[in-house]
Structures are given as structure tokens and as C-alpha cells.
mmCIF file with all atom_site columns, C-alpha atoms in Angstrom:
data_model
loop_
_atom_site.group_PDB
_atom_site.id
_atom_site.type_symbol
_atom_site.label_atom_id
_atom_site.label_alt_id
_atom_site.label_comp_id
_atom_site.label_asym_id
_atom_site.label_entity_id
_atom_site.label_seq_id
_atom_site.pdbx_PDB_ins_code
_atom_site.Cartn_x
_atom_site.Cartn_y
_atom_site.Cartn_z
_atom_site.occupancy
_atom_site.B_iso_or_equiv
_atom_site.pdbx_formal_charge
_atom_site.auth_seq_id
_atom_site.auth_comp_id
_atom_site.auth_asym_id
_atom_site.auth_atom_id
_atom_site.pdbx_PDB_model_num
ATOM 1   C CA . UNK A 1 1   ? 169.689 76.091 34.894 1.00 0.00 ? 658  UNK A CA 1
ATOM 2   C CA . UNK A 1 2   ? 166.447 77.757 34.100 1.00 0.00 ? 659  UNK A CA 1
ATOM 3   C CA . UNK A 1 3   ? 166.830 77.711 30.251 1.00 0.00 ? 660  UNK A CA 1
ATOM 4   C CA . UNK A 1 4   ? 163.479 78.712 28.885 1.00 0.00 ? 661  UNK A CA 1
ATOM 5   C CA . UNK A 1 5   ? 160.654 79.042 31.236 1.00 0.00 ? 662  UNK A CA 1
ATOM 6   C CA . UNK A 1 6   ? 156.706 79.321 30.561 1.00 0.00 ? 663  UNK A CA 1
ATOM 7   C CA . UNK A 1 7   ? 154.000 80.008 32.646 1.00 0.00 ? 664  UNK A CA 1
ATOM 8   C CA . UNK A 1 8   ? 150.988 78.802 32.677 1.00 0.00 ? 665  UNK A CA 1
ATOM 9   C CA . UNK A 1 9   ? 151.590 75.316 32.214 1.00 0.00 ? 666  UNK A CA 1
ATOM 10  C CA . UNK A 1 10  ? 147.822 74.744 32.501 1.00 0.00 ? 667  UNK A CA 1
ATOM 11  C CA . UNK A 1 11  ? 145.008 77.327 31.639 1.00 0.00 ? 668  UNK A CA 1
ATOM 12  C CA . UNK A 1 12  ? 141.269 77.427 30.919 1.00 0.00 ? 669  UNK A CA 1
ATOM 13  C CA . UNK A 1 13  ? 139.858 80.163 29.329 1.00 0.00 ? 670  UNK A CA 1
ATOM 14  C CA . UNK A 1 14  ? 136.166 81.300 28.087 1.00 0.00 ? 671  UNK A CA 1
ATOM 15  C CA . UNK A 1 15  ? 135.585 82.595 24.966 1.00 0.00 ? 672  UNK A CA 1
ATOM 16  C CA . UNK A 1 16  ? 136.092 86.154 25.020 1.00 0.00 ? 673  UNK A CA 1
ATOM 17  C CA . UNK A 1 17  ? 138.352 86.476 27.537 1.00 0.00 ? 674  UNK A CA 1
ATOM 18  C CA . UNK A 1 18  ? 142.166 87.514 27.439 1.00 0.00 ? 675  UNK A CA 1
ATOM 19  C CA . UNK A 1 19  ? 144.974 86.395 28.743 1.00 0.00 ? 676  UNK A CA 1
ATOM 20  C CA . UNK A 1 20  ? 149.223 86.795 28.493 1.00 0.00 ? 677  UNK A CA 1
ATOM 21  C CA . UNK A 1 21  ? 151.260 83.729 28.128 1.00 0.00 ? 678  UNK A CA 1
ATOM 22  C CA . UNK A 1 22  ? 154.545 84.236 29.638 1.00 0.00 ? 679  UNK A CA 1
ATOM 23  C CA . UNK A 1 23  ? 158.063 83.438 28.297 1.00 0.00 ? 680  UNK A CA 1
ATOM 24  C CA . UNK A 1 24  ? 161.365 84.041 29.832 1.00 0.00 ? 681  UNK A CA 1
ATOM 25  C CA . UNK A 1 25  ? 164.856 82.879 28.797 1.00 0.00 ? 682  UNK A CA 1
ATOM 26  C CA . UNK A 1 26  ? 168.485 83.475 30.710 1.00 0.00 ? 683  UNK A CA 1
ATOM 27  C CA . UNK A 1 27  ? 170.956 82.499 28.150 1.00 0.00 ? 684  UNK A CA 1
ATOM 28  C CA . UNK A 1 28  ? 170.501 86.146 26.454 1.00 0.00 ? 685  UNK A CA 1
ATOM 29  C CA . UNK A 1 29  ? 169.558 84.838 23.585 1.00 0.00 ? 686  UNK A CA 1
ATOM 30  C CA . UNK A 1 30  ? 168.392 87.320 20.458 1.00 0.00 ? 687  UNK A CA 1
ATOM 31  C CA . UNK A 1 31  ? 165.826 85.101 18.590 1.00 0.00 ? 688  UNK A CA 1
ATOM 32  C CA . UNK A 1 32  ? 162.581 84.223 20.710 1.00 0.00 ? 689  UNK A CA 1
ATOM 33  C CA . UNK A 1 33  ? 159.721 82.469 19.215 1.00 0.00 ? 690  UNK A CA 1
ATOM 34  C CA . UNK A 1 34  ? 156.147 81.320 19.986 1.00 0.00 ? 691  UNK A CA 1
ATOM 35  C CA . UNK A 1 35  ? 154.966 77.987 18.353 1.00 0.00 ? 692  UNK A CA 1
ATOM 36  C CA . UNK A 1 36  ? 151.410 76.413 18.872 1.00 0.00 ? 693  UNK A CA 1
ATOM 37  C CA . UNK A 1 37  ? 151.107 72.473 18.287 1.00 0.00 ? 694  UNK A CA 1
ATOM 38  C CA . UNK A 1 38  ? 148.278 71.014 17.191 1.00 0.00 ? 695  UNK A CA 1
ATOM 39  C CA . UNK A 1 39  ? 147.084 67.121 16.297 1.00 0.00 ? 696  UNK A CA 1
ATOM 40  C CA . UNK A 1 40  ? 148.249 66.512 12.914 1.00 0.00 ? 697  UNK A CA 1
ATOM 41  C CA . UNK A 1 41  ? 149.296 70.221 12.364 1.00 0.00 ? 698  UNK A CA 1
ATOM 42  C CA . UNK A 1 42  ? 152.999 70.066 13.750 1.00 0.00 ? 699  UNK A CA 1
ATOM 43  C CA . UNK A 1 43  ? 154.483 73.291 15.354 1.00 0.00 ? 700  UNK A CA 1
ATOM 44  C CA . UNK A 1 44  ? 152.965 76.111 13.661 1.00 0.00 ? 701  UNK A CA 1
ATOM 45  C CA . UNK A 1 45  ? 155.257 79.603 14.195 1.00 0.00 ? 702  UNK A CA 1
ATOM 46  C CA . UNK A 1 46  ? 153.027 82.330 15.762 1.00 0.00 ? 703  UNK A CA 1
ATOM 47  C CA . UNK A 1 47  ? 155.213 85.428 16.142 1.00 0.00 ? 704  UNK A CA 1
ATOM 48  C CA . UNK A 1 48  ? 158.968 85.651 16.286 1.00 0.00 ? 705  UNK A CA 1
ATOM 49  C CA . UNK A 1 49  ? 161.501 88.374 17.707 1.00 0.00 ? 706  UNK A CA 1
ATOM 50  C CA . UNK A 1 50  ? 165.097 88.698 16.798 1.00 0.00 ? 707  UNK A CA 1
ATOM 51  C CA . UNK A 1 51  ? 165.666 91.463 19.539 1.00 0.00 ? 708  UNK A CA 1
ATOM 52  C CA . UNK A 1 52  ? 164.311 94.017 21.791 1.00 0.00 ? 709  UNK A CA 1
ATOM 53  C CA . UNK A 1 53  ? 162.043 96.137 20.186 1.00 0.00 ? 710  UNK A CA 1
ATOM 54  C CA . UNK A 1 54  ? 161.404 94.107 17.072 1.00 0.00 ? 711  UNK A CA 1
ATOM 55  C CA . UNK A 1 55  ? 158.686 91.439 16.464 1.00 0.00 ? 712  UNK A CA 1
ATOM 56  C CA . UNK A 1 56  ? 157.684 89.990 13.385 1.00 0.00 ? 713  UNK A CA 1
ATOM 57  C CA . UNK A 1 57  ? 154.788 87.832 12.222 1.00 0.00 ? 714  UNK A CA 1
ATOM 58  C CA . UNK A 1 58  ? 155.123 84.074 11.576 1.00 0.00 ? 715  UNK A CA 1
ATOM 59  C CA . UNK A 1 59  ? 152.951 81.477 9.914  1.00 0.00 ? 716  UNK A CA 1
ATOM 60  C CA . UNK A 1 60  ? 149.402 81.895 12.009 1.00 0.00 ? 717  UNK A CA 1
ATOM 61  C CA . UNK A 1 61  ? 149.731 85.293 13.631 1.00 0.00 ? 718  UNK A CA 1
ATOM 62  C CA . UNK A 1 62  ? 145.980 86.218 13.627 1.00 0.00 ? 719  UNK A CA 1
ATOM 63  C CA . UNK A 1 63  ? 144.444 86.530 17.515 1.00 0.00 ? 720  UNK A CA 1
ATOM 64  C CA . UNK A 1 64  ? 147.906 86.793 18.992 1.00 0.00 ? 721  UNK A CA 1
ATOM 65  C CA . UNK A 1 65  ? 149.825 89.438 20.079 1.00 0.00 ? 722  UNK A CA 1
ATOM 66  C CA . UNK A 1 66  ? 153.578 90.075 20.859 1.00 0.00 ? 723  UNK A CA 1
ATOM 67  C CA . UNK A 1 67  ? 156.360 92.655 22.656 1.00 0.00 ? 724  UNK A CA 1
ATOM 68  C CA . UNK A 1 68  ? 159.510 92.163 23.345 1.00 0.00 ? 725  UNK A CA 1
ATOM 69  C CA . UNK A 1 69  ? 160.895 94.991 25.656 1.00 0.00 ? 726  UNK A CA 1
ATOM 70  C CA . UNK A 1 70  ? 163.549 93.017 26.774 1.00 0.00 ? 727  UNK A CA 1
ATOM 71  C CA . UNK A 1 71  ? 165.895 90.452 25.621 1.00 0.00 ? 728  UNK A CA 1
ATOM 72  C CA . UNK A 1 72  ? 164.892 88.292 28.029 1.00 0.00 ? 729  UNK A CA 1
ATOM 73  C CA . UNK A 1 73  ? 160.976 88.149 27.808 1.00 0.00 ? 730  UNK A CA 1
ATOM 74  C CA . UNK A 1 74  ? 158.471 87.411 24.902 1.00 0.00 ? 731  UNK A CA 1
ATOM 75  C CA . UNK A 1 75  ? 155.157 87.426 26.232 1.00 0.00 ? 732  UNK A CA 1
ATOM 76  C CA . UNK A 1 76  ? 152.231 85.973 23.677 1.00 0.00 ? 733  UNK A CA 1
ATOM 77  C CA . UNK A 1 77  ? 148.919 88.084 24.296 1.00 0.00 ? 734  UNK A CA 1
ATOM 78  C CA . UNK A 1 78  ? 145.749 86.589 23.240 1.00 0.00 ? 735  UNK A CA 1
ATOM 79  C CA . UNK A 1 79  ? 142.988 89.511 23.403 1.00 0.00 ? 736  UNK A CA 1
ATOM 80  C CA . UNK A 1 80  ? 139.813 87.814 23.095 1.00 0.00 ? 737  UNK A CA 1
ATOM 81  C CA . UNK A 1 81  ? 140.435 83.795 23.339 1.00 0.00 ? 738  UNK A CA 1
ATOM 82  C CA . UNK A 1 82  ? 138.615 81.971 20.661 1.00 0.00 ? 739  UNK A CA 1
ATOM 83  C CA . UNK A 1 83  ? 137.662 78.004 20.738 1.00 0.00 ? 740  UNK A CA 1
ATOM 84  C CA . UNK A 1 84  ? 140.390 77.207 17.688 1.00 0.00 ? 741  UNK A CA 1
ATOM 85  C CA . UNK A 1 85  ? 143.051 78.822 20.112 1.00 0.00 ? 742  UNK A CA 1
ATOM 86  C CA . UNK A 1 86  ? 142.925 75.818 22.218 1.00 0.00 ? 743  UNK A CA 1
ATOM 87  C CA . UNK A 1 87  ? 146.165 74.329 21.804 1.00 0.00 ? 744  UNK A CA 1
ATOM 88  C CA . UNK A 1 88  ? 149.587 73.791 23.362 1.00 0.00 ? 745  UNK A CA 1
ATOM 89  C CA . UNK A 1 89  ? 151.890 76.593 23.157 1.00 0.00 ? 746  UNK A CA 1
ATOM 90  C CA . UNK A 1 90  ? 155.996 76.413 22.996 1.00 0.00 ? 747  UNK A CA 1
ATOM 91  C CA . UNK A 1 91  ? 158.037 79.081 23.431 1.00 0.00 ? 748  UNK A CA 1
ATOM 92  C CA . UNK A 1 92  ? 161.464 78.796 21.981 1.00 0.00 ? 749  UNK A CA 1
ATOM 93  C CA . UNK A 1 93  ? 165.044 81.028 21.965 1.00 0.00 ? 750  UNK A CA 1
ATOM 94  C CA . UNK A 1 94  ? 168.092 80.510 20.197 1.00 0.00 ? 751  UNK A CA 1
ATOM 95  C CA . UNK A 1 95  ? 171.095 82.871 19.076 1.00 0.00 ? 752  UNK A CA 1
ATOM 96  C CA . UNK A 1 96  ? 170.096 84.749 16.270 1.00 0.00 ? 753  UNK A CA 1
ATOM 97  C CA . UNK A 1 97  ? 173.169 84.096 14.046 1.00 0.00 ? 754  UNK A CA 1
ATOM 98  C CA . UNK A 1 98  ? 173.728 80.854 11.884 1.00 0.00 ? 755  UNK A CA 1
ATOM 99  C CA . UNK A 1 99  ? 172.174 77.452 12.944 1.00 0.00 ? 756  UNK A CA 1
ATOM 100 C CA . UNK A 1 100 ? 172.082 77.673 16.507 1.00 0.00 ? 757  UNK A CA 1
ATOM 101 C CA . UNK A 1 101 ? 170.398 75.216 18.739 1.00 0.00 ? 758  UNK A CA 1
ATOM 102 C CA . UNK A 1 102 ? 166.952 76.150 19.419 1.00 0.00 ? 759  UNK A CA 1
ATOM 103 C CA . UNK A 1 103 ? 166.087 75.573 23.131 1.00 0.00 ? 760  UNK A CA 1
ATOM 104 C CA . UNK A 1 104 ? 162.296 75.019 24.047 1.00 0.00 ? 761  UNK A CA 1
ATOM 105 C CA . UNK A 1 105 ? 160.282 75.592 26.925 1.00 0.00 ? 762  UNK A CA 1
ATOM 106 C CA . UNK A 1 106 ? 158.089 73.001 28.408 1.00 0.00 ? 763  UNK A CA 1
ATOM 107 C CA . UNK A 1 107 ? 154.855 74.069 26.941 1.00 0.00 ? 764  UNK A CA 1
ATOM 108 C CA . UNK A 1 108 ? 151.626 75.820 28.107 1.00 0.00 ? 765  UNK A CA 1
ATOM 109 C CA . UNK A 1 109 ? 148.502 73.700 27.398 1.00 0.00 ? 766  UNK A CA 1
ATOM 110 C CA . UNK A 1 110 ? 145.587 76.444 26.903 1.00 0.00 ? 767  UNK A CA 1
ATOM 111 C CA . UNK A 1 111 ? 141.787 75.493 26.384 1.00 0.00 ? 768  UNK A CA 1
ATOM 112 C CA . UNK A 1 112 ? 139.062 77.649 25.160 1.00 0.00 ? 769  UNK A CA 1
ATOM 113 C CA . UNK A 1 113 ? 135.589 77.217 26.080 1.00 0.00 ? 770  UNK A CA 1
ATOM 114 C CA . UNK B 2 1   ? 159.469 80.553 0.956  1.00 0.00 ? 1145 UNK B CA 1
ATOM 115 C CA . UNK B 2 2   ? 160.661 77.839 2.897  1.00 0.00 ? 1146 UNK B CA 1
ATOM 116 C CA . UNK B 2 3   ? 158.790 74.488 3.685  1.00 0.00 ? 1147 UNK B CA 1
ATOM 117 C CA . UNK B 2 4   ? 159.551 71.169 5.360  1.00 0.00 ? 1148 UNK B CA 1
ATOM 118 C CA . UNK B 2 5   ? 157.385 68.016 4.471  1.00 0.00 ? 1149 UNK B CA 1
ATOM 119 C CA . UNK B 2 6   ? 157.180 64.856 6.656  1.00 0.00 ? 1150 UNK B CA 1
ATOM 120 C CA . UNK B 2 7   ? 154.870 62.617 4.523  1.00 0.00 ? 1151 UNK B CA 1
ATOM 121 C CA . UNK B 2 8   ? 154.775 60.152 6.974  1.00 0.00 ? 1152 UNK B CA 1
ATOM 122 C CA . UNK B 2 9   ? 152.223 60.950 9.403  1.00 0.00 ? 1153 UNK B CA 1
ATOM 123 C CA . UNK B 2 10  ? 152.235 57.741 11.815 1.00 0.00 ? 1154 UNK B CA 1
ATOM 124 C CA . UNK B 2 11  ? 154.976 54.582 11.488 1.00 0.00 ? 1155 UNK B CA 1
ATOM 125 C CA . UNK B 2 12  ? 154.655 51.525 13.304 1.00 0.00 ? 1156 UNK B CA 1
ATOM 126 C CA . UNK B 2 13  ? 157.592 48.804 13.841 1.00 0.00 ? 1157 UNK B CA 1
ATOM 127 C CA . UNK B 2 14  ? 158.357 45.858 16.020 1.00 0.00 ? 1158 UNK B CA 1
ATOM 128 C CA . UNK B 2 15  ? 161.138 46.487 18.476 1.00 0.00 ? 1159 UNK B CA 1
ATOM 129 C CA . UNK B 2 16  ? 164.487 45.768 16.836 1.00 0.00 ? 1160 UNK B CA 1
ATOM 130 C CA . UNK B 2 17  ? 163.635 46.800 13.405 1.00 0.00 ? 1161 UNK B CA 1
ATOM 131 C CA . UNK B 2 18  ? 165.229 49.762 11.212 1.00 0.00 ? 1162 UNK B CA 1
ATOM 132 C CA . UNK B 2 19  ? 163.057 52.701 10.662 1.00 0.00 ? 1163 UNK B CA 1
ATOM 133 C CA . UNK B 2 20  ? 163.701 55.750 8.614  1.00 0.00 ? 1164 UNK B CA 1
ATOM 134 C CA . UNK B 2 21  ? 161.789 58.952 8.847  1.00 0.00 ? 1165 UNK B CA 1
ATOM 135 C CA . UNK B 2 22  ? 161.824 61.133 6.079  1.00 0.00 ? 1166 UNK B CA 1
ATOM 136 C CA . UNK B 2 23  ? 162.166 65.249 5.500  1.00 0.00 ? 1167 UNK B CA 1
ATOM 137 C CA . UNK B 2 24  ? 161.892 66.932 2.472  1.00 0.00 ? 1168 UNK B CA 1
ATOM 138 C CA . UNK B 2 25  ? 162.685 70.603 2.456  1.00 0.00 ? 1169 UNK B CA 1
ATOM 139 C CA . UNK B 2 26  ? 162.170 73.661 0.130  1.00 0.00 ? 1170 UNK B CA 1
ATOM 140 C CA . UNK B 2 27  ? 164.452 76.614 -0.012 1.00 0.00 ? 1171 UNK B CA 1
ATOM 141 C CA . UNK B 2 28  ? 165.898 79.002 -2.334 1.00 0.00 ? 1172 UNK B CA 1
ATOM 142 C CA . UNK B 2 29  ? 168.777 80.181 -0.015 1.00 0.00 ? 1173 UNK B CA 1
ATOM 143 C CA . UNK B 2 30  ? 172.056 78.651 -0.819 1.00 0.00 ? 1174 UNK B CA 1
ATOM 144 C CA . UNK B 2 31  ? 172.833 78.675 3.111  1.00 0.00 ? 1175 UNK B CA 1
ATOM 145 C CA . UNK B 2 32  ? 170.707 76.945 5.199  1.00 0.00 ? 1176 UNK B CA 1
ATOM 146 C CA . UNK B 2 33  ? 170.194 74.726 8.690  1.00 0.00 ? 1177 UNK B CA 1
ATOM 147 C CA . UNK B 2 34  ? 168.240 71.767 8.883  1.00 0.00 ? 1178 UNK B CA 1
ATOM 148 C CA . UNK B 2 35  ? 167.225 70.200 12.511 1.00 0.00 ? 1179 UNK B CA 1
ATOM 149 C CA . UNK B 2 36  ? 165.717 67.186 14.214 1.00 0.00 ? 1180 UNK B CA 1
ATOM 150 C CA . UNK B 2 37  ? 163.602 67.465 17.589 1.00 0.00 ? 1181 UNK B CA 1
ATOM 151 C CA . UNK B 2 38  ? 162.266 64.398 19.191 1.00 0.00 ? 1182 UNK B CA 1
ATOM 152 C CA . UNK B 2 39  ? 158.893 65.029 21.569 1.00 0.00 ? 1183 UNK B CA 1
ATOM 153 C CA . UNK B 2 40  ? 158.332 62.031 23.736 1.00 0.00 ? 1184 UNK B CA 1
ATOM 154 C CA . UNK B 2 41  ? 155.139 61.174 25.320 1.00 0.00 ? 1185 UNK B CA 1
ATOM 155 C CA . UNK B 2 42  ? 156.150 63.692 28.338 1.00 0.00 ? 1186 UNK B CA 1
ATOM 156 C CA . UNK B 2 43  ? 155.623 66.239 25.811 1.00 0.00 ? 1187 UNK B CA 1
ATOM 157 C CA . UNK B 2 44  ? 159.206 68.134 25.797 1.00 0.00 ? 1188 UNK B CA 1
ATOM 158 C CA . UNK B 2 45  ? 160.970 69.096 22.732 1.00 0.00 ? 1189 UNK B CA 1
ATOM 159 C CA . UNK B 2 46  ? 164.502 67.400 22.699 1.00 0.00 ? 1190 UNK B CA 1
ATOM 160 C CA . UNK B 2 47  ? 167.096 68.640 19.962 1.00 0.00 ? 1191 UNK B CA 1
ATOM 161 C CA . UNK B 2 48  ? 168.655 65.647 18.330 1.00 0.00 ? 1192 UNK B CA 1
ATOM 162 C CA . UNK B 2 49  ? 170.989 67.053 15.651 1.00 0.00 ? 1193 UNK B CA 1
ATOM 163 C CA . UNK B 2 50  ? 171.535 70.277 13.520 1.00 0.00 ? 1194 UNK B CA 1
ATOM 164 C CA . UNK B 2 51  ? 173.317 70.649 10.356 1.00 0.00 ? 1195 UNK B CA 1
ATOM 165 C CA . UNK B 2 52  ? 174.355 73.133 8.064  1.00 0.00 ? 1196 UNK B CA 1
ATOM 166 C CA . UNK B 2 53  ? 173.652 73.048 3.888  1.00 0.00 ? 1197 UNK B CA 1
ATOM 167 C CA . UNK B 2 54  ? 177.709 73.059 3.263  1.00 0.00 ? 1198 UNK B CA 1
ATOM 168 C CA . UNK B 2 55  ? 178.206 69.601 5.425  1.00 0.00 ? 1199 UNK B CA 1
ATOM 169 C CA . UNK B 2 56  ? 176.742 67.155 3.593  1.00 0.00 ? 1200 UNK B CA 1
ATOM 170 C CA . UNK B 2 57  ? 178.262 64.643 5.749  1.00 0.00 ? 1201 UNK B CA 1
ATOM 171 C CA . UNK B 2 58  ? 176.130 61.402 7.199  1.00 0.00 ? 1202 UNK B CA 1
ATOM 172 C CA . UNK B 2 59  ? 176.434 61.817 10.936 1.00 0.00 ? 1203 UNK B CA 1
ATOM 173 C CA . UNK B 2 60  ? 175.907 58.384 13.062 1.00 0.00 ? 1204 UNK B CA 1
ATOM 174 C CA . UNK B 2 61  ? 175.394 59.076 17.146 1.00 0.00 ? 1205 UNK B CA 1
ATOM 175 C CA . UNK B 2 62  ? 174.786 55.724 18.252 1.00 0.00 ? 1206 UNK B CA 1
ATOM 176 C CA . UNK B 2 63  ? 171.565 53.828 17.042 1.00 0.00 ? 1207 UNK B CA 1
ATOM 177 C CA . UNK B 2 64  ? 170.706 57.189 15.075 1.00 0.00 ? 1208 UNK B CA 1
ATOM 178 C CA . UNK B 2 65  ? 171.808 58.300 12.112 1.00 0.00 ? 1209 UNK B CA 1
ATOM 179 C CA . UNK B 2 66  ? 170.979 61.112 9.568  1.00 0.00 ? 1210 UNK B CA 1
ATOM 180 C CA . UNK B 2 67  ? 171.410 61.092 5.740  1.00 0.00 ? 1211 UNK B CA 1
ATOM 181 C CA . UNK B 2 68  ? 171.795 64.641 4.263  1.00 0.00 ? 1212 UNK B CA 1
ATOM 182 C CA . UNK B 2 69  ? 171.330 64.835 0.385  1.00 0.00 ? 1213 UNK B CA 1
ATOM 183 C CA . UNK B 2 70  ? 171.210 68.228 -1.013 1.00 0.00 ? 1214 UNK B CA 1
ATOM 184 C CA . UNK B 2 71  ? 170.347 66.689 -4.661 1.00 0.00 ? 1215 UNK B CA 1
ATOM 185 C CA . UNK B 2 72  ? 167.263 65.316 -3.408 1.00 0.00 ? 1216 UNK B CA 1
ATOM 186 C CA . UNK B 2 73  ? 166.559 68.123 -0.535 1.00 0.00 ? 1217 UNK B CA 1
ATOM 187 C CA . UNK B 2 74  ? 166.105 65.379 1.848  1.00 0.00 ? 1218 UNK B CA 1
ATOM 188 C CA . UNK B 2 75  ? 167.651 64.993 5.392  1.00 0.00 ? 1219 UNK B CA 1
ATOM 189 C CA . UNK B 2 76  ? 166.444 61.451 6.451  1.00 0.00 ? 1220 UNK B CA 1
ATOM 190 C CA . UNK B 2 77  ? 166.509 60.173 10.198 1.00 0.00 ? 1221 UNK B CA 1
ATOM 191 C CA . UNK B 2 78  ? 167.318 56.518 10.680 1.00 0.00 ? 1222 UNK B CA 1
ATOM 192 C CA . UNK B 2 79  ? 167.008 54.234 13.966 1.00 0.00 ? 1223 UNK B CA 1
ATOM 193 C CA . UNK B 2 80  ? 168.844 51.269 13.949 1.00 0.00 ? 1224 UNK B CA 1
ATOM 194 C CA . UNK B 2 81  ? 167.705 48.665 16.435 1.00 0.00 ? 1225 UNK B CA 1
ATOM 195 C CA . UNK B 2 82  ? 164.687 50.611 17.624 1.00 0.00 ? 1226 UNK B CA 1
ATOM 196 C CA . UNK B 2 83  ? 163.684 50.462 21.135 1.00 0.00 ? 1227 UNK B CA 1
ATOM 197 C CA . UNK B 2 84  ? 160.455 50.998 22.799 1.00 0.00 ? 1228 UNK B CA 1
ATOM 198 C CA . UNK B 2 85  ? 162.060 54.183 24.065 1.00 0.00 ? 1229 UNK B CA 1
ATOM 199 C CA . UNK B 2 86  ? 162.354 55.253 20.674 1.00 0.00 ? 1230 UNK B CA 1
ATOM 200 C CA . UNK B 2 87  ? 158.474 55.858 20.606 1.00 0.00 ? 1231 UNK B CA 1
ATOM 201 C CA . UNK B 2 88  ? 157.959 59.626 19.936 1.00 0.00 ? 1232 UNK B CA 1
ATOM 202 C CA . UNK B 2 89  ? 156.878 62.405 17.432 1.00 0.00 ? 1233 UNK B CA 1
ATOM 203 C CA . UNK B 2 90  ? 159.799 63.516 15.762 1.00 0.00 ? 1234 UNK B CA 1
ATOM 204 C CA . UNK B 2 91  ? 160.253 66.940 14.079 1.00 0.00 ? 1235 UNK B CA 1
ATOM 205 C CA . UNK B 2 92  ? 162.224 68.137 11.148 1.00 0.00 ? 1236 UNK B CA 1
ATOM 206 C CA . UNK B 2 93  ? 162.937 72.119 10.703 1.00 0.00 ? 1237 UNK B CA 1
ATOM 207 C CA . UNK B 2 94  ? 164.487 74.251 8.389  1.00 0.00 ? 1238 UNK B CA 1
ATOM 208 C CA . UNK B 2 95  ? 166.122 77.839 8.955  1.00 0.00 ? 1239 UNK B CA 1
ATOM 209 C CA . UNK B 2 96  ? 167.296 79.586 6.184  1.00 0.00 ? 1240 UNK B CA 1
ATOM 210 C CA . UNK B 2 97  ? 170.132 81.965 6.566  1.00 0.00 ? 1241 UNK B CA 1
ATOM 211 C CA . UNK B 2 98  ? 168.739 85.196 5.090  1.00 0.00 ? 1242 UNK B CA 1
ATOM 212 C CA . UNK B 2 99  ? 165.610 84.572 7.361  1.00 0.00 ? 1243 UNK B CA 1
ATOM 213 C CA . UNK B 2 100 ? 164.742 84.436 10.968 1.00 0.00 ? 1244 UNK B CA 1
ATOM 214 C CA . UNK B 2 101 ? 162.205 82.157 11.028 1.00 0.00 ? 1245 UNK B CA 1
ATOM 215 C CA . UNK B 2 102 ? 162.602 78.487 11.695 1.00 0.00 ? 1246 UNK B CA 1
ATOM 216 C CA . UNK B 2 103 ? 159.792 76.469 10.212 1.00 0.00 ? 1247 UNK B CA 1
ATOM 217 C CA . UNK B 2 104 ? 158.829 72.627 11.202 1.00 0.00 ? 1248 UNK B CA 1
ATOM 218 C CA . UNK B 2 105 ? 157.202 70.000 9.709  1.00 0.00 ? 1249 UNK B CA 1
ATOM 219 C CA . UNK B 2 106 ? 154.191 68.301 10.873 1.00 0.00 ? 1250 UNK B CA 1
ATOM 220 C CA . UNK B 2 107 ? 156.237 65.648 12.426 1.00 0.00 ? 1251 UNK B CA 1
ATOM 221 C CA . UNK B 2 108 ? 155.831 61.917 12.123 1.00 0.00 ? 1252 UNK B CA 1
ATOM 222 C CA . UNK B 2 109 ? 154.595 59.718 14.903 1.00 0.00 ? 1253 UNK B CA 1
ATOM 223 C CA . UNK B 2 110 ? 156.495 57.001 15.510 1.00 0.00 ? 1254 UNK B CA 1
ATOM 224 C CA . UNK B 2 111 ? 155.387 53.714 17.588 1.00 0.00 ? 1255 UNK B CA 1
ATOM 225 C CA . UNK B 2 112 ? 157.486 51.134 18.502 1.00 0.00 ? 1256 UNK B CA 1
ATOM 226 C CA . UNK B 2 113 ? 155.920 47.822 19.625 1.00 0.00 ? 1257 UNK B CA 1
ATOM 227 C CA . UNK B 2 114 ? 157.410 45.524 22.080 1.00 0.00 ? 1258 UNK B CA 1
#
């Protein structure tokens, strides 16, 4: 069972570089989201989507772009990486209605130098 | 706006002691869902429990139990007879029925000392 797959697992970027974190799920979930985890800050929602073609901002959207062209994929783009974006990133998905279980990817460790 | 507060940043207890992790939430919705997740040192996020706002029954699963009290907007998690393997960061989360966002608290880091 693939579940939620994130790539890459580890990445080092230089300030100003761009990159895309990939997220794919094979459970036909409508809801997908990206969180970042920083020490003492918990999991903070960056962007989320409730279906193909629909995205919305979370708690900390600045510096990140997303798109949802298919149900399966929800990539997170850093257009010009900054050291403040050094973090662990988690992609998550669930069925949209009600309080369905949220499934997480394994995380992507990003360092911006 | 929805909010989840986990006031305990870090807790240390000796193995076999009981420990309670607190979670207080804020919402204006009458229908909502609460979750607990565990993040062991390996880093993955493991689902523990989901509770909807209409079900105030306490739940027990082995050494784990959850106390949901709407009157105090709390959804506390108790580990009985703690074990070293319980050492992890525990997150509480909230989803309102009228919104699609799922918001997490800052987490409580639990150390179980042998």
C-alpha cells in the first residue's frame, strides 16, 4: 500500500533556489494538505486543497505555491528559498467529509543554506 | 477561528507512572472532530484516535484512554502504566465541520524514563 508518498526525503537548497516537493496519494482522497514542522511550533498548515483545481491558504502560506491538477498529486513549490523555510514538511490527505482519518507522508527534510 | 492549545511543552515521567496530556480547543462550530497523533523519534505521524463532537463517551484502548469534555472544551489523553516506547511527541488536532482545514496544536514531548 503506497498511501501518501512524498519526495524527496532530504534536500539542501541554497538561498534563492527554487524547488518542488512532490506529494502523491493513491486513496482517492479529496482533501490534501501541506504542513511544516518546526521545533516548538508544532504542525502548521501551509496550503490545502479539497479537490482538483481548488486550493486555499492555511496558517503560513507565504513563500509557497501549490496546485492541484489531479486528485492524486499536490506539489508544493518554493519559488525562492529562504533560510526561514528550513523545516520538515509533511503532506497529508483524507476524505473530505466529516472527520475522516488524516494520512501523512513520511516527511521531507529541507535545509536552506 | 479554530485553535488547539497543548499547554504542556514537555513532560518527563518514570516508567510505569500514569501521565495525562492536555488538549484544549476553541471552535464556534457545533459539529467538529478531534484527533490525537503520535510522532515517535523515527518521525512518522501515527493516528491514535478520532472523536466527533456528538460523542462524549470516554474511550479506552489498552493503556490509552481519552477524556472528551465539551463543557471545558478539552480532549485529554492518558497513558496508564507508561512504557519507554511511549516516548514521543503527541499532537492534538481539530477539524470544524464547516471548514476543511485541520489545525494542530504545538505538541507535547513525552519522555518516559526507565
